[in-house]
Structures are given as C-alpha cells and as structure tokens.
Short mmCIF file of C-alpha atoms in Angstrom, two decimals:
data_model
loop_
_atom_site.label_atom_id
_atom_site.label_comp_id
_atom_site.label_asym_id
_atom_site.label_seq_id
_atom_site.Cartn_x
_atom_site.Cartn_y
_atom_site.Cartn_z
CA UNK A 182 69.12 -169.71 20.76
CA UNK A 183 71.04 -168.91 23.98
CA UNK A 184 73.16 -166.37 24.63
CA UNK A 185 77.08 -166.42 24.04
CA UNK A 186 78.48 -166.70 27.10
CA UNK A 187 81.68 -165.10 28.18
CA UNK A 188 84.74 -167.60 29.08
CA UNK A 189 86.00 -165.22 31.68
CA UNK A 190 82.86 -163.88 33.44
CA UNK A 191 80.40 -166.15 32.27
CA UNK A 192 78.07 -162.99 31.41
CA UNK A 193 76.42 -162.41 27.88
CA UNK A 194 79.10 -161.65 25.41
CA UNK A 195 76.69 -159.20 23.69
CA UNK A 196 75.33 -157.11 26.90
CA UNK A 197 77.81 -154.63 27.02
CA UNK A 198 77.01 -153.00 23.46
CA UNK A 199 80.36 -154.39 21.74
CA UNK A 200 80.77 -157.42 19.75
CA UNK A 201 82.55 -160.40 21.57
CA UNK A 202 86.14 -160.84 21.50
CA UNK A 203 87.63 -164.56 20.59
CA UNK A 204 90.92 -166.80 20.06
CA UNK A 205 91.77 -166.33 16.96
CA UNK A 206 93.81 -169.48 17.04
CA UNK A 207 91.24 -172.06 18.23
CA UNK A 208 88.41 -170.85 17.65
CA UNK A 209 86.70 -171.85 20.79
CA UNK A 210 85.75 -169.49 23.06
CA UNK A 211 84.39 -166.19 23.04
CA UNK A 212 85.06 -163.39 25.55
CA UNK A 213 82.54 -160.13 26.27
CA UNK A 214 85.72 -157.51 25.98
CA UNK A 215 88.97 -157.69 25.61
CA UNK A 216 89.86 -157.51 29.36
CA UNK A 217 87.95 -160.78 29.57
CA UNK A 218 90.23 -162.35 27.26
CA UNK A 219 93.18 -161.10 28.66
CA UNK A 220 92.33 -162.11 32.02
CA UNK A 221 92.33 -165.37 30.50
CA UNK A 222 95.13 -165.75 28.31
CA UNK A 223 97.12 -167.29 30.78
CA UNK A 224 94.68 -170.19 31.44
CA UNK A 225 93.52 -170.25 27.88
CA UNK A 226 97.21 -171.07 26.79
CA UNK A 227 97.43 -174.12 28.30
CA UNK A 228 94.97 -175.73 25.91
CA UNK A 229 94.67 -173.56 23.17
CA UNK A 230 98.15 -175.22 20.90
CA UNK A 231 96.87 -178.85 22.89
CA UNK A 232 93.69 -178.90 21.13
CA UNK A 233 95.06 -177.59 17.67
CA UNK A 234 97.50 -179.92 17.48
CA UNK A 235 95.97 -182.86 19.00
CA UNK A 236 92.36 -182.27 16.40
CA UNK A 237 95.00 -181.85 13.54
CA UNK A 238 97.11 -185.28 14.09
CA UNK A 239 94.40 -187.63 15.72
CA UNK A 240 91.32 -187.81 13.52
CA UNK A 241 88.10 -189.44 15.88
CA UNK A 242 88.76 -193.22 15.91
CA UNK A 243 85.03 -193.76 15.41
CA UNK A 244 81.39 -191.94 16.15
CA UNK A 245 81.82 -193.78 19.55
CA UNK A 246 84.55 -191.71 20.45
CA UNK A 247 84.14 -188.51 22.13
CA UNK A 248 86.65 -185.87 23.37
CA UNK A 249 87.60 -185.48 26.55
CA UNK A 250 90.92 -183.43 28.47
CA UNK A 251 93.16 -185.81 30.96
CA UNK A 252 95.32 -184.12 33.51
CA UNK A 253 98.34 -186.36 33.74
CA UNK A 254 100.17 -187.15 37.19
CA UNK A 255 103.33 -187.43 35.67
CA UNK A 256 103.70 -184.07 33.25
CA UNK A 257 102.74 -180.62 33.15
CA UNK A 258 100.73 -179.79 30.29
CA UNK A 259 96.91 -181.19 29.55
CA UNK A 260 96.32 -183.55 27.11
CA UNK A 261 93.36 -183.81 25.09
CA UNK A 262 92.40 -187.93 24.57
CA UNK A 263 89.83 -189.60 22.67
CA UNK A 264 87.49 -191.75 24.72
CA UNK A 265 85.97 -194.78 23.84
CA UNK A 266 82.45 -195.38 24.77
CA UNK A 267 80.41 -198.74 25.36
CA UNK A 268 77.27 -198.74 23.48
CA UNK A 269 74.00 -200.21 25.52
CA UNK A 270 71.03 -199.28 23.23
CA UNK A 271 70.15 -195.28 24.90
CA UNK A 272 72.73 -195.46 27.57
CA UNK A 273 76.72 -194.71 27.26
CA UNK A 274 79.45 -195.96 29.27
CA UNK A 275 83.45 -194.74 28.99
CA UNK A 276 85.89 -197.49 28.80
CA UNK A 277 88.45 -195.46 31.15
CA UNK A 278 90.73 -198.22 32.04
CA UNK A 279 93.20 -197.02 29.40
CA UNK A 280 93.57 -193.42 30.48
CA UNK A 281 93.22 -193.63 34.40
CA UNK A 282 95.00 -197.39 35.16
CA UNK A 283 93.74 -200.76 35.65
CA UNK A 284 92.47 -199.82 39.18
CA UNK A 285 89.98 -197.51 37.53
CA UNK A 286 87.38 -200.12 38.53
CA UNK A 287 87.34 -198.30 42.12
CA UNK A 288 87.76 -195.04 40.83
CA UNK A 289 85.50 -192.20 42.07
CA UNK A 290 83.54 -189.59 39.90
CA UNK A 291 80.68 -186.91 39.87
CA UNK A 292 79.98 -183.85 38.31
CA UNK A 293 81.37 -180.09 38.99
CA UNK A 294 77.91 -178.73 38.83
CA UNK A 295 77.38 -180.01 42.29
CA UNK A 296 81.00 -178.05 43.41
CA UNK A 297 79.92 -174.88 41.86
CA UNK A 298 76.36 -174.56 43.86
CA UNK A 299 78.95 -175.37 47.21
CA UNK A 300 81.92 -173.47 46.16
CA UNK A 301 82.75 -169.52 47.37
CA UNK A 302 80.74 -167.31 45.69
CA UNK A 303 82.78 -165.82 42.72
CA UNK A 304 82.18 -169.92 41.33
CA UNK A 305 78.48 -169.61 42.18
CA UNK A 306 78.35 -167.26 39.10
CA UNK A 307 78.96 -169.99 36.23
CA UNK A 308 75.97 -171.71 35.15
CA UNK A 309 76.57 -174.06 32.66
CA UNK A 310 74.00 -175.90 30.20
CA UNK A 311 75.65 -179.24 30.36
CA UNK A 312 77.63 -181.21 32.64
CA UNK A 313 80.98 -181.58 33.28
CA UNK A 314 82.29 -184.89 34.67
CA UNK A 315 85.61 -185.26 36.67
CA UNK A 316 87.00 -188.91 37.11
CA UNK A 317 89.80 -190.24 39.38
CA UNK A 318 90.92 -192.91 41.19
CA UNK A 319 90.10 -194.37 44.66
CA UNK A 320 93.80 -194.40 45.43
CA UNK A 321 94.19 -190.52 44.73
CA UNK A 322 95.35 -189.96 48.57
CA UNK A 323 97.21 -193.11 48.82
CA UNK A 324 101.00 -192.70 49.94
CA UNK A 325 103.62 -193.40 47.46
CA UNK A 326 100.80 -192.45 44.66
CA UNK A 327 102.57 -189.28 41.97
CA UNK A 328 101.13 -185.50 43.02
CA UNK A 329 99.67 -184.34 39.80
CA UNK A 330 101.96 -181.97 38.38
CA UNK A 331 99.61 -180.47 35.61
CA UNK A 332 97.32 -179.28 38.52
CA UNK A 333 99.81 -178.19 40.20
CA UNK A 334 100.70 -175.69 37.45
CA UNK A 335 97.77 -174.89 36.33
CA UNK A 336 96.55 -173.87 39.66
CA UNK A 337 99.92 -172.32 40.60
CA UNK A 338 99.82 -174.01 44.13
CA UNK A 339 101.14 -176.91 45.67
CA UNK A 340 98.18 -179.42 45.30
CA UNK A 341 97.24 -182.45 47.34
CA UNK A 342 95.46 -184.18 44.76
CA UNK A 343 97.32 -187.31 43.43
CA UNK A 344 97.07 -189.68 40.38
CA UNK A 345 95.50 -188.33 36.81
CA UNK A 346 91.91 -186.83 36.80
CA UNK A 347 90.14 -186.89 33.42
CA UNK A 348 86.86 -184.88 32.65
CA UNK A 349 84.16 -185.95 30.36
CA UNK A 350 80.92 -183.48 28.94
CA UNK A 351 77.27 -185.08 29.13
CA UNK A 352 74.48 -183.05 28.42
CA UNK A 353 72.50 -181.39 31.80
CA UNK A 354 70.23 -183.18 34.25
CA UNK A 355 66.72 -183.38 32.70
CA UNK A 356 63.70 -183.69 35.20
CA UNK A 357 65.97 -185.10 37.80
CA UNK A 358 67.50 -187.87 35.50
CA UNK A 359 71.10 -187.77 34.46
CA UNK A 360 72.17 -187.77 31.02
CA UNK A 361 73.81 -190.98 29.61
CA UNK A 362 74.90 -190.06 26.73
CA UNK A 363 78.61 -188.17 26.43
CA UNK A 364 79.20 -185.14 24.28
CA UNK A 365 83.06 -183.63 23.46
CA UNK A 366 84.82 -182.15 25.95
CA UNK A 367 84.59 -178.24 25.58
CA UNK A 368 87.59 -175.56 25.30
CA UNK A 369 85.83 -173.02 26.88
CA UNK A 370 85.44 -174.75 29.89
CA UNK A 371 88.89 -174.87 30.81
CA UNK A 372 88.06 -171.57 32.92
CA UNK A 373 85.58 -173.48 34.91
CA UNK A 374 88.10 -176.05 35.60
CA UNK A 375 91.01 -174.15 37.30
CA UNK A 376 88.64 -172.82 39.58
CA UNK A 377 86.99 -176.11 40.52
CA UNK A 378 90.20 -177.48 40.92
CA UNK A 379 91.43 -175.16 43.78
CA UNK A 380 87.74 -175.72 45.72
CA UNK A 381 88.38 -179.43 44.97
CA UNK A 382 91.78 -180.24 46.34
CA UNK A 383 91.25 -180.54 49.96
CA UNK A 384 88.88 -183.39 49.18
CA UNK A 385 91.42 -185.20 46.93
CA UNK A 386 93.36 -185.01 49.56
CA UNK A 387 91.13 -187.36 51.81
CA UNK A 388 90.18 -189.47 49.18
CA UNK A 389 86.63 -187.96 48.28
CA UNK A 390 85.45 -190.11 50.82
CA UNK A 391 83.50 -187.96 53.09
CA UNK A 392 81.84 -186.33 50.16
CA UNK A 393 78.48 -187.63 49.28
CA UNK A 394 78.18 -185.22 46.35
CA UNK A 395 80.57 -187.98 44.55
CA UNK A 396 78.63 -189.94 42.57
CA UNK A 397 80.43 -192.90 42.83
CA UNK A 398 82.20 -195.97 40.78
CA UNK A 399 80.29 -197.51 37.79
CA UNK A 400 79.00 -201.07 38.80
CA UNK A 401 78.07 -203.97 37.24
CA UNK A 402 74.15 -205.02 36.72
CA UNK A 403 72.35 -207.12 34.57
CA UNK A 404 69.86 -206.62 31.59
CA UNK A 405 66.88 -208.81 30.71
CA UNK A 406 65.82 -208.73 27.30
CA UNK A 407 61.73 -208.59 26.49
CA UNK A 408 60.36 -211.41 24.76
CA UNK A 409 60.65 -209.85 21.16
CA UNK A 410 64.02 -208.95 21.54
CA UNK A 411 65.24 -212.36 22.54
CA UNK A 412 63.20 -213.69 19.54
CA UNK A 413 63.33 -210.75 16.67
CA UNK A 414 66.74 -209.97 17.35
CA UNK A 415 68.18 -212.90 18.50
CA UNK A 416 69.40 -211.66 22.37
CA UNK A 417 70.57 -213.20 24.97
CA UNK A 418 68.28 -213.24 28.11
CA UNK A 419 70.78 -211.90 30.48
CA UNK A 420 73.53 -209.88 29.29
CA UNK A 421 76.21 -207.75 31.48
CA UNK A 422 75.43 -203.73 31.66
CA UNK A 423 77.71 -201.30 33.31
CA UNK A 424 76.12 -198.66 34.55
CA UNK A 425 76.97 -195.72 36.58
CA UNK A 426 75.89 -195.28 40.33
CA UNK A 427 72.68 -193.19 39.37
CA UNK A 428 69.71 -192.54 42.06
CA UNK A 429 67.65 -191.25 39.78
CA UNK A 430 66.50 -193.59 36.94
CA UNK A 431 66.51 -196.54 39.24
CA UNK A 432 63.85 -197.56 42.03
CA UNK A 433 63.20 -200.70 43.86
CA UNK A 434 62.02 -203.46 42.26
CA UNK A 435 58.57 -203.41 43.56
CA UNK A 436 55.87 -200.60 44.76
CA UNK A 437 56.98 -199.08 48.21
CA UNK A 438 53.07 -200.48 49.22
CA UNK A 439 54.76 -203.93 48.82
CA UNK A 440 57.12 -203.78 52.12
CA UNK A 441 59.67 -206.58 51.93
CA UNK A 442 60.24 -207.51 48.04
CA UNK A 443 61.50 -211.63 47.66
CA UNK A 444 64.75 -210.55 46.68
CA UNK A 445 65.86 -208.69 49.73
CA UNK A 446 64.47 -211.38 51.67
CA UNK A 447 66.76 -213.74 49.66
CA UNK A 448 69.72 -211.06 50.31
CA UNK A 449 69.88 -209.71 47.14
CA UNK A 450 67.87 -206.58 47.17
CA UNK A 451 67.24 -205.34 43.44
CA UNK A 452 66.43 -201.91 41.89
CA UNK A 453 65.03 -201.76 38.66
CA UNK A 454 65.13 -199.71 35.47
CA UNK A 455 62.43 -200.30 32.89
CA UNK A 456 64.57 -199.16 29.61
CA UNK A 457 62.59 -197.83 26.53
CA UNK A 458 64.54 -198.35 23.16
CA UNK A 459 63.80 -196.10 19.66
CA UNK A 460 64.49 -198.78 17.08
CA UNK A 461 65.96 -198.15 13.89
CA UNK A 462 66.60 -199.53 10.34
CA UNK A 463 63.51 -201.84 10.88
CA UNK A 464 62.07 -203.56 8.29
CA UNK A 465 58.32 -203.50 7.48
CA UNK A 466 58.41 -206.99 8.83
CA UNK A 467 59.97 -206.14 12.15
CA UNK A 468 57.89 -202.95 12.92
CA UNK A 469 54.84 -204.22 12.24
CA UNK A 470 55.68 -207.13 14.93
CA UNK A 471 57.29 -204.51 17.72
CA UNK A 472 53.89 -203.21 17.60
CA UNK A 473 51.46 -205.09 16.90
CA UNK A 474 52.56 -208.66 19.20
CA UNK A 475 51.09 -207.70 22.89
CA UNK A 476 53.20 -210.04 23.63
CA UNK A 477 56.36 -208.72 22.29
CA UNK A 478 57.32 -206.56 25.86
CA UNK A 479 56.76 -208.66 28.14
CA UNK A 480 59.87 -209.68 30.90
CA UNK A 481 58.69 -213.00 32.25
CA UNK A 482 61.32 -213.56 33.96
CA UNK A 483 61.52 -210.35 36.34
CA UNK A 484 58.26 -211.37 37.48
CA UNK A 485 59.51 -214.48 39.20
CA UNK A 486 61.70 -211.88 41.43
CA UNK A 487 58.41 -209.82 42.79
CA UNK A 488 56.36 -212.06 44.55
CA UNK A 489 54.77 -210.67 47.27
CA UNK A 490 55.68 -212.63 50.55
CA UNK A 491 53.42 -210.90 53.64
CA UNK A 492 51.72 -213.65 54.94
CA UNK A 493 48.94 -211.12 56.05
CA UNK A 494 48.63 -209.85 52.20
CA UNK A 495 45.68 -211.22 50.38
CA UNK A 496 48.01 -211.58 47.22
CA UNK A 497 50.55 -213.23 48.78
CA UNK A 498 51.90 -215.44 46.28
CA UNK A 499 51.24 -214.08 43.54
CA UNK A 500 53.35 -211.64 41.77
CA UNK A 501 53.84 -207.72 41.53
CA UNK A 502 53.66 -206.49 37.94
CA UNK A 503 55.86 -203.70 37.57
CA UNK A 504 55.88 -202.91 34.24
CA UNK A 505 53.65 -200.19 33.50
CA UNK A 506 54.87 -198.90 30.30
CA UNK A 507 56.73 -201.01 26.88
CA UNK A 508 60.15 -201.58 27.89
CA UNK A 509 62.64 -203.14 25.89
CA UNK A 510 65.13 -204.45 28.43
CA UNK A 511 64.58 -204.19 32.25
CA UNK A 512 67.75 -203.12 33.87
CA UNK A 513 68.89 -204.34 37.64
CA UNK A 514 71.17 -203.65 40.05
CA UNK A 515 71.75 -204.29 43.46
CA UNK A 516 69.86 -202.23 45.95
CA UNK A 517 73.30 -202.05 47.70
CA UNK A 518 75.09 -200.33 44.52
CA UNK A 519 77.50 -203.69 44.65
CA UNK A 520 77.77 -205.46 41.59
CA UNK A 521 76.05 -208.54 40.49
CA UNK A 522 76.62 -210.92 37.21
CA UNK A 523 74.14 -212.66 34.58
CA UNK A 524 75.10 -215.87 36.27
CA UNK A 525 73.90 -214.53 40.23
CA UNK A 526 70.79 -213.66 38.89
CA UNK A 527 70.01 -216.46 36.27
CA UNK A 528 70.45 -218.36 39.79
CA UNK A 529 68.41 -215.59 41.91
CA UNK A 530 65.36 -216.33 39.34
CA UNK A 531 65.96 -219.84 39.14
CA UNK A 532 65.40 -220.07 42.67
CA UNK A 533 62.32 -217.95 42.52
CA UNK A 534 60.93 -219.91 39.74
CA UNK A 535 62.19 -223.58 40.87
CA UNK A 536 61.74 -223.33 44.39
CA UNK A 537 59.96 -220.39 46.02
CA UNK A 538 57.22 -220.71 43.30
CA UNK A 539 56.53 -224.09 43.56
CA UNK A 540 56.43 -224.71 47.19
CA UNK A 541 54.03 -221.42 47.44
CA UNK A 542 51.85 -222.67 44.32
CA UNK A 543 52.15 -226.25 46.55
CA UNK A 544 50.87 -224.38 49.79
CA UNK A 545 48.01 -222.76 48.31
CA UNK A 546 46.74 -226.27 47.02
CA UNK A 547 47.16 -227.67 50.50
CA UNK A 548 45.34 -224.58 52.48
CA UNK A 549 42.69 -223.96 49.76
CA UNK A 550 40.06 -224.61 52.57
CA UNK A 551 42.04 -223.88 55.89
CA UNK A 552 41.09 -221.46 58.10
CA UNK A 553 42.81 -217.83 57.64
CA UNK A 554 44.99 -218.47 60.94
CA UNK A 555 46.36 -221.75 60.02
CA UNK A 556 46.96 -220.06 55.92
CA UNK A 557 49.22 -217.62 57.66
CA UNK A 558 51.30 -220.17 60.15
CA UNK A 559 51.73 -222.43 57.47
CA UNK A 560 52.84 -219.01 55.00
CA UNK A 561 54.85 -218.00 58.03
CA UNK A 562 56.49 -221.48 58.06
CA UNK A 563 57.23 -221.50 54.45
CA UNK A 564 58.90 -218.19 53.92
CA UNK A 565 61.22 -218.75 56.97
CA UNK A 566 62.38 -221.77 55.55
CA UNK A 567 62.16 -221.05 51.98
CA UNK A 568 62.98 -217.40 51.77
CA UNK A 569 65.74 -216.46 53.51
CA UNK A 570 69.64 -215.50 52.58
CA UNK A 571 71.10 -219.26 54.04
CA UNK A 572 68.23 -221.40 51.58
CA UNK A 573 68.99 -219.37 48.52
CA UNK A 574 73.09 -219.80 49.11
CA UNK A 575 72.62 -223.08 49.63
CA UNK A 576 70.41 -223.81 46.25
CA UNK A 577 72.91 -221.31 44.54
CA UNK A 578 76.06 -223.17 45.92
CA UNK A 579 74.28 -226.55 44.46
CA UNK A 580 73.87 -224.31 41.36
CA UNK A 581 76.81 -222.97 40.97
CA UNK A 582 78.30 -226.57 40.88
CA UNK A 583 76.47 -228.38 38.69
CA UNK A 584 73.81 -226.22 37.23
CA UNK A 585 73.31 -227.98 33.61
CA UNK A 586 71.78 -230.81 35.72
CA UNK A 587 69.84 -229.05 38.93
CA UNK A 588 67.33 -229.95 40.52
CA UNK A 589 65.99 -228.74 43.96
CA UNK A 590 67.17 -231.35 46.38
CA UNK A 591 66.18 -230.02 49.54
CA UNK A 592 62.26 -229.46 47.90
CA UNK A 593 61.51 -232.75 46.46
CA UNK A 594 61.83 -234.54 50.18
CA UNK A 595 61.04 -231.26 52.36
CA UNK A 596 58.25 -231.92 54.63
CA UNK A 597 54.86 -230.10 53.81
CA UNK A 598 54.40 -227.24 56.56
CA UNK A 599 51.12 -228.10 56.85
CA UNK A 600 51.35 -231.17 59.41
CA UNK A 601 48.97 -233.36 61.22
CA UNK A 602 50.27 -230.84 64.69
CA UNK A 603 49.13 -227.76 62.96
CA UNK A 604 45.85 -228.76 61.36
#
C-alpha cells in the first residue's frame, strides 16, 4: 500500500518518526507535522465546512454520480456538486452543461498533471497517483464575461481568469492511455489546486488557446455495434458516443502501410477505436453464444470504409481488415477532432458500399485480362471520379433528401472507364 502523503509538502507522513497529523473535522487529509497542517489551515478552510455540509444534506443522486468541486464566477466560496456521468459500456462522459452553461459544448479542458511537470519548481514536487481534471469555457477571456471571484480569494490576487472552472478526479494515465472512468473529487487536493491556479491564470487570460497541453472539447463520434450485439442485445447499428479529444486510444482507420485510406479521400478522414466490453449478468444462453459464434465480432460495416484505393497496390479493391482483436463496438471519429453524426456516416458507408464498391467490383470484371498499364488508367480514372470529396457530397446531398428511396443515380448511367479510346 502506498505511502500517506502529506497535504502540505506532499512528503511521507510517516518519514519523520511521528505519527501524521489530520482534520479532525473532515477527516480528509493527513499532514506529516503539525507545521504542515498549519501551513494549511488557511487553504484547508475553504473546503473543509463545504464538504461536511454539502456530504451531510445531498446524499449521491445515483452510482453514476461522482463528486467533483466547482469554482463559481459569481461567489466566493467553493462548492462541492454532484456530477452526472453518461454511461458508454467502459468509457465515462460528464454531462457538464448544468454546472458550466449551455456553451459548455466549446469549453476547454485537460489535466493539472501536465501544469505541474511545467510549473516553477516548488509545484514540480507533487506527484499525484491520479488525475485531476480542470474544465472551463471557451469564452473564459471574453469581454463582458464575470472574473471569478472564488479564485480570486482563494489565490489572494487579482485573477484574469473568467467564467466558473470545475475539476473532476480520473484515475492516472496507464501505458499512455487516459483513464475514462471518473472517481470523486478529493479534499486533499485542494492544496494542489491553489497552486495550479496561480501558474494557470495567465493562460486563462488568453483563452488557453496557445496551449497545446489543453486537451481539448469533447466531440461527437459514432459507434458501430458487432454483429452479436446488434442481434443478442438488440442495438442499434450506429449510435451517438461523446468522447473526449484523446490521442491516445485512437489511430487511423487503416495501417500507416496503407497511405491514403477511402475516407480521407472522400473528405472525411476517420480514426478508429476497437472497444473491448466485459459483459455481465449473462445468461448461460448468452455466454455460450459471445464465445462460441466466430461470427459474433465481426463489424461488417467498417470494412466498407477501408478499401484500399492505390492504383499501383496489388489489393487495390479489396478491403483492409483492421480488426485484430474481439471488439464489441468500433468507435470513430473524425481524423480532424470535428464532430460527425450516425446519419454522416450511415451515408459515408452507404456510399462505400453502394457506389465505390460496386463500380470497383464492376472494374475488376471489365480488366480481368487487361494489361497492368491499362488496369491502372482505368483505376486511376475511377477513383478520380468516384472517390473524391465533390462525388460523395453530391450522393450524400441526394441522400440526405430522400434516403428511404436512394439509389445511385449518377452510377446506373455513368460511362464504363474502360472505353473503346483506352483499350
């Protein structure tokens, strides 16, 4: 078990031969001597009686609700708030609309663990094992927006930051993968706070915008359910999922040997997250399907998105497979971190499946025997009418209108690019 750390000086409570010192009130944090804790009792007062009171008179709404500490705009005292999160199988999102405003949509966020590493060097000494996340809005810096009076006192400064800032506790990084998953918001990191707040008000002040250490705005992708889901469980194929702006768990949608993917061709470059789920409360029944059904984990759908389009590859046509392990939902977003909707990519892979596929699967019957120079004209032909950003907006536009009744207009007529010229 690790050590107890001290709140103040964030060394081993036990290393100096004396027992640690704590609140006696709260309960929640611990100090190495009693010069620690006074030290502290300043900062330490402004959520000490929050936190009693506020555990006392709001019992958790639910197990989806975790604790978290908002810094109001508009008064001078913390306030300790239950947030709500949005359950997607493994992965958590917080519903912060509530707490920061309805703008929170372009709000910006990261994690102080990347401030402390940058920060002067009496912050470089706090090393926590977990994460704490700070959230708050684009429009911090924008005139006419309230200077947050709560960090103004508790840093006992004149601030620049603007608009509330909440913070949020996730378990640490993990082999370069962020945690997901939210834990309560601790006490005894309070400390950690007031420092990171005077390091981080200069870039309030501009907005957060020249900081890449920001993580960035949650964004809207899209999951696609495995064949077993849609059929054991009853899923929809394509279902909204909010996730946040993460480098880590997400790559492009095919190998970096495959150069230009069919999507970013088509405009809409795609990264992809192959999402394992732990199942419970399964019946017999159901388990024994989940594992036993090869067929039960396949996406057949995401394959219609990674054809491989070099006319000078010897599998062009033909599709990447990307899924290596048993996923249970693959998870996309746009390459561009911009947000895209169940119904842009139920058209993206209609187009794929509709069009792209069956003029290529056309092609290949009509070059079987062609020489290799004329395969790759007539290839050459095809993906510079077929796969390019003004065909797909035009199929999608057709879509879009009427798409219970679609059908590719502009394939059924389209000449054949191999013509009596080119052979």
């Amino acid at each position: 078990m690790a050590a107890q750390m001290c709140t103040e000086c964030n060394y081993p409570c036990l290393t100096r031969g004396r027992p640690p010192v704590g609140c006696g009130h709260c309960k929640q944090v611990m100090y190495c001597s009693s010069k620690c804790r006074d030290d502290d009792q300043k900062r330490h007062a402004f959520v000490c009686d929050p936190y009693m009171v506020f555990v006392a008179t709001s019992p958790r709404p639910s197990q989806f609700h975790k604790l978290a500490l908002l810094l109001p705009a508009d008064k001078d005292e913390p306030q300790f708030v239950w947030v709500e999160l949005e359950q997607n199988h493994n992965f958590e999102t917080a519903d912060l609309k509530d707490l920061l405003g309805s703008d929170y949509a372009r709000s910006l966020e990261g994690t102080i663990s990347n401030y402390l590493r940058a920060s002067n060097l009496d912050m470089q000494r706090f090393r926590l094992d977990h994460d704490i996340n700070f959230h708050f809005r684009e429009c911090c810096a924008a005139e006419g927006e309230v200077s947050n009076q709560c960090i103004a006192k508790i840093t006992d400064s004149e601030t620049p930051c603007k608009g509330p800032m909440l913070f949020t506790t996730c378990p640490k990084m993990v082999h370069g993968c962020l945690a997901h998953n939210y834990e309560d918001f601790r006490v005894s990191d309070f400390r950690v706070l007031v420092e990171f707040l005077k390091f981080f008000g200069p870039i309030a002040q501009r907005g957060g915008k020249d900081h890449q250490a920001v993580k960035g705005k949650p964004i809207d992708g899209v999951a696609i359910s495995c064949l077993g889901d849609r059929i054991l469980f009853d899923e929809p194929i394509l279902t909204r999922f909010r996730v946040s702006r993460d480098h880590f768990i997400f790559r492009p949608i095919c190998a970096a040997r495959i150069p230009t993917p069919l999507t970013s061709a088509l405009g809409y470059g795609l990264r992809l997250w192959l999402q394992s789920n732990e199942y419970h409360h399964l019946t017999p029944e159901q388990d024994h399907v989940i594992h036993n059904d090869p067929h039960y984990s396949q996406v057949p759908d995401l394959e219609y998105l990674t054809m491989i389009i070099d006319p000078h590859n010897a599998s062009w046509g033909h599709v990447y497979q990307p899924i290596l392990t048993k996923p249970s939902k693959a998870v996309l977003v746009r390459e561009n971190w911009s947000a895209i909707t169940p119904f842009q990519l139920e058209g993206l892979i209609a187009y794929c499946r509709d069009v792209v596929t069956v003029a290529v699967k056309q092609l290949m019957r009509e070059t079987e025997f062609a020489t290799p120079d004329l395969k790759i004209r007539c290839r050459e032909a095809l993906k510079e009418q077929y796969m390019c950003y003004g065909t797909f907006m035009e199929f999608f536009r057709a879509y879009e209108a009427c798409q219970e009744t679609w059908t590719p207009p502009f394939l059924l007529d389209a000449p054949s690019p191999v013509t009596p010229e080119s052979s």
